[in-house]
GROMACS .gro file of C-alpha atoms in nm:
model
  161
    1MET     CA    1   0.000   0.000   0.000
    2LYS     CA    2   0.282   0.241   0.084
    3PRO     CA    3   0.451   0.213  -0.261
    4LEU     CA    4   0.119   0.291  -0.431
    5PHE     CA    5   0.066   0.596  -0.208
    6PHE     CA    6   0.422   0.714  -0.280
    7MET     CA    7   0.371   0.682  -0.658
    8ALA     CA    8   0.041   0.870  -0.638
    9ALA     CA    9   0.208   1.149  -0.439
   10LEU     CA   10   0.487   1.176  -0.698
   11LEU     CA   11   0.241   1.193  -0.987
   12LEU     CA   12   0.038   1.463  -0.816
   13ALA     CA   13   0.348   1.668  -0.729
   14ALA     CA   14   0.499   1.656  -1.079
   15PRO     CA   15   0.251   1.903  -1.236
   16VAL     CA   16   0.310   2.146  -0.948
   17VAL     CA   17   0.687   2.146  -1.010
   18ALA     CA   18   0.631   2.184  -1.386
   19GLN     CA   19   0.387   2.469  -1.323
   20ASP     CA   20   0.638   2.641  -1.095
   21ALA     CA   21   0.907   2.616  -1.365
   22ALA     CA   22   0.664   2.743  -1.630
   23THR     CA   23   0.560   3.035  -1.409
   24LEU     CA   24   0.922   3.109  -1.325
   25LYS     CA   25   1.010   3.107  -1.696
   26LYS     CA   26   0.758   3.390  -1.750
   27THR     CA   27   0.889   3.577  -1.445
   28LEU     CA   28   1.250   3.553  -1.562
   29GLN     CA   29   1.159   3.644  -1.921
   30ALA     CA   30   1.008   3.963  -1.777
   31GLN     CA   31   1.336   4.028  -1.592
   32TYR     CA   32   1.540   3.983  -1.911
   33ASN     CA   33   1.297   4.215  -2.093
   34LYS     CA   34   1.341   4.474  -1.816
   35GLU     CA   35   1.718   4.448  -1.849
   36ALA     CA   36   1.707   4.487  -2.229
   37ALA     CA   37   1.471   4.787  -2.212
   38ALA     CA   38   1.696   4.960  -1.959
   39PHE     CA   39   2.013   4.894  -2.163
   40MET     CA   40   1.841   5.031  -2.476
   41LYS     CA   41   1.770   5.351  -2.278
   42LYS     CA   42   2.134   5.346  -2.161
   43ASP     CA   43   2.010   5.317  -1.802
   44ILE     CA   44   2.283   5.084  -1.685
   45ASN     CA   45   2.192   5.092  -1.316
   46SER     CA   46   1.835   4.978  -1.386
   47ALA     CA   47   1.962   4.716  -1.629
   48LEU     CA   48   2.202   4.571  -1.374
   49SER     CA   49   1.945   4.575  -1.093
   50ILE     CA   50   1.836   4.223  -1.189
   51ASN     CA   51   2.172   4.091  -1.061
   52THR     CA   52   2.296   3.998  -0.716
   53SER     CA   53   2.574   4.212  -0.569
   54ASP     CA   54   2.815   3.918  -0.611
   55PHE     CA   55   2.717   3.862  -0.977
   56THR     CA   56   2.985   3.727  -1.210
   57THR     CA   57   2.989   3.675  -1.584
   58THR     CA   58   3.221   3.433  -1.763
   59ASP     CA   59   3.297   3.443  -2.135
   60THR     CA   60   3.346   3.144  -2.364
   61LYS     CA   61   3.722   3.145  -2.291
   62GLY     CA   62   3.669   3.130  -1.913
   63LYS     CA   63   3.749   3.495  -1.837
   64LYS     CA   64   3.541   3.605  -1.540
   65MET     CA   65   3.420   3.958  -1.460
   66THR     CA   66   3.256   4.095  -1.148
   67LEU     CA   67   2.946   4.314  -1.160
   68ALA     CA   68   3.163   4.627  -1.134
   69GLU     CA   69   3.391   4.510  -1.416
   70PHE     CA   70   3.093   4.421  -1.634
   71LYS     CA   71   2.939   4.762  -1.568
   72ALA     CA   72   3.263   4.939  -1.664
   73ALA     CA   73   3.295   4.735  -1.986
   74PHE     CA   74   2.938   4.807  -2.085
   75MET     CA   75   2.979   5.177  -2.006
   76GLN     CA   76   3.258   5.193  -2.266
   77ILE     CA   77   3.021   5.054  -2.529
   78ILE     CA   78   2.726   5.277  -2.450
   79THR     CA   79   2.937   5.593  -2.456
   80VAL     CA   80   2.998   5.539  -2.829
   81ALA     CA   81   2.665   5.370  -2.908
   82GLN     CA   82   2.420   5.581  -3.103
   83SER     CA   83   2.154   5.313  -3.072
   84ILE     CA   84   2.115   4.983  -2.890
   85LYS     CA   85   1.876   4.699  -2.964
   86LEU     CA   86   1.876   4.396  -2.736
   87SER     CA   87   1.653   4.095  -2.688
   88SER     CA   88   1.672   3.780  -2.480
   89THR     CA   89   1.470   3.462  -2.506
   90VAL     CA   90   1.447   3.217  -2.217
   91GLU     CA   91   1.480   2.871  -2.369
   92LYS     CA   92   1.485   2.646  -2.063
   93VAL     CA   93   1.444   2.673  -1.687
   94THR     CA   94   1.550   2.404  -1.440
   95LEU     CA   95   1.425   2.476  -1.091
   96LYS     CA   96   1.576   2.328  -0.777
   97GLY     CA   97   1.449   2.492  -0.459
   98ASP     CA   98   1.551   2.858  -0.456
   99THR     CA   99   1.797   2.816  -0.744
  100ALA     CA  100   1.715   2.816  -1.114
  101THR     CA  101   1.944   2.733  -1.404
  102VAL     CA  102   1.835   2.916  -1.717
  103THR     CA  103   1.941   2.874  -2.077
  104VAL     CA  104   1.889   3.200  -2.263
  105SER     CA  105   1.968   3.324  -2.612
  106ASP     CA  106   2.052   3.690  -2.669
  107LYS     CA  107   2.062   3.913  -2.975
  108SER     CA  108   2.215   4.259  -2.989
  109LEU     CA  109   2.263   4.532  -3.244
  110PHE     CA  110   2.467   4.843  -3.169
  111THR     CA  111   2.510   5.138  -3.401
  112LEU     CA  112   2.843   5.288  -3.300
  113ALA     CA  113   3.027   5.604  -3.392
  114ASN     CA  114   3.402   5.579  -3.425
  115PRO     CA  115   3.534   5.866  -3.209
  116GLN     CA  116   3.834   5.925  -3.439
  117THR     CA  117   3.662   5.907  -3.779
  118GLY     CA  118   3.298   5.976  -3.693
  119LYS     CA  119   3.197   5.687  -3.921
  120LYS     CA  120   2.910   5.465  -3.816
  121ALA     CA  121   2.956   5.095  -3.761
  122GLN     CA  122   2.713   4.813  -3.688
  123MET     CA  123   2.808   4.563  -3.418
  124GLU     CA  124   2.578   4.262  -3.411
  125GLY     CA  125   2.594   3.981  -3.161
  126THR     CA  126   2.426   3.653  -3.086
  127SER     CA  127   2.497   3.445  -2.781
  128ARG     CA  128   2.366   3.152  -2.582
  129ASN     CA  129   2.418   3.159  -2.208
  130GLU     CA  130   2.358   2.960  -1.894
  131ASP     CA  131   2.251   3.181  -1.606
  132THR     CA  132   2.200   3.095  -1.242
  133TRP     CA  133   1.920   3.277  -1.060
  134VAL     CA  134   1.867   3.267  -0.685
  135LYS     CA  135   1.560   3.357  -0.485
  136LYS     CA  136   1.636   3.569  -0.180
  137SER     CA  137   1.367   3.733   0.033
  138GLY     CA  138   1.109   3.634  -0.229
  139VAL     CA  139   1.292   3.805  -0.519
  140TRP     CA  140   1.469   3.629  -0.808
  141LYS     CA  141   1.813   3.776  -0.893
  142ARG     CA  142   2.071   3.659  -1.146
  143GLN     CA  143   2.389   3.546  -0.973
  144THR     CA  144   2.598   3.413  -1.260
  145ASN     CA  145   2.611   3.432  -1.637
  146ARG     CA  146   2.823   3.189  -1.837
  147ALA     CA  147   2.853   3.224  -2.215
  148LEU     CA  148   2.806   2.893  -2.395
  149SER     CA  149   2.853   3.046  -2.740
  150ASN     CA  150   2.907   3.393  -2.876
  151LYS     CA  151   2.931   3.540  -3.225
  152THR     CA  152   3.005   3.906  -3.289
  153LEU     CA  153   3.010   4.081  -3.626
  154MET     CA  154   3.134   4.432  -3.698
  155ASP     CA  155   2.983   4.561  -4.021
  156GLY     CA  156   2.913   4.198  -4.114
  157LYS     CA  157   3.267   4.076  -4.048
  158PRO     CA  158   3.347   3.838  -3.762
  159LEU     CA  159   3.527   3.975  -3.460
  160SER     CA  160   3.743   3.748  -3.248
  161ASN     CA  161   3.566   3.671  -2.918
   0.00000   0.00000   0.00000
């Protein structure tokens, strides 16, 4: 009798976990949308507000940056950017307690002005990332970002990443 009860409990709990992951996917997609909208307005502080204070990002070669380093790097880009278009799509969410692992794909398009020549350039990027989100005090924040793949083009020509 106990094994049957256990199986029934597992079957009943499975949709709840799936529903939580599906709901969380929508919640996190809204966070990524908030980040993109803020970056497009060049509001870096609002964009970075989705991250924990100990946030780190790691590129495809294993180079890690802190939140402060990431902010400084992005500030360099937005100072020369005439326009910014960003979008992120949450592909997959794996939920385990108060931690979620998220696979997300990003697209970016920057229109830049070369400070020396004044010529415009188009920098286009696509990436696929694995992010870790943690829930603290009822709020989901991104703690880590790890690039799985990254492709950047400058005026249609590949840049080394």
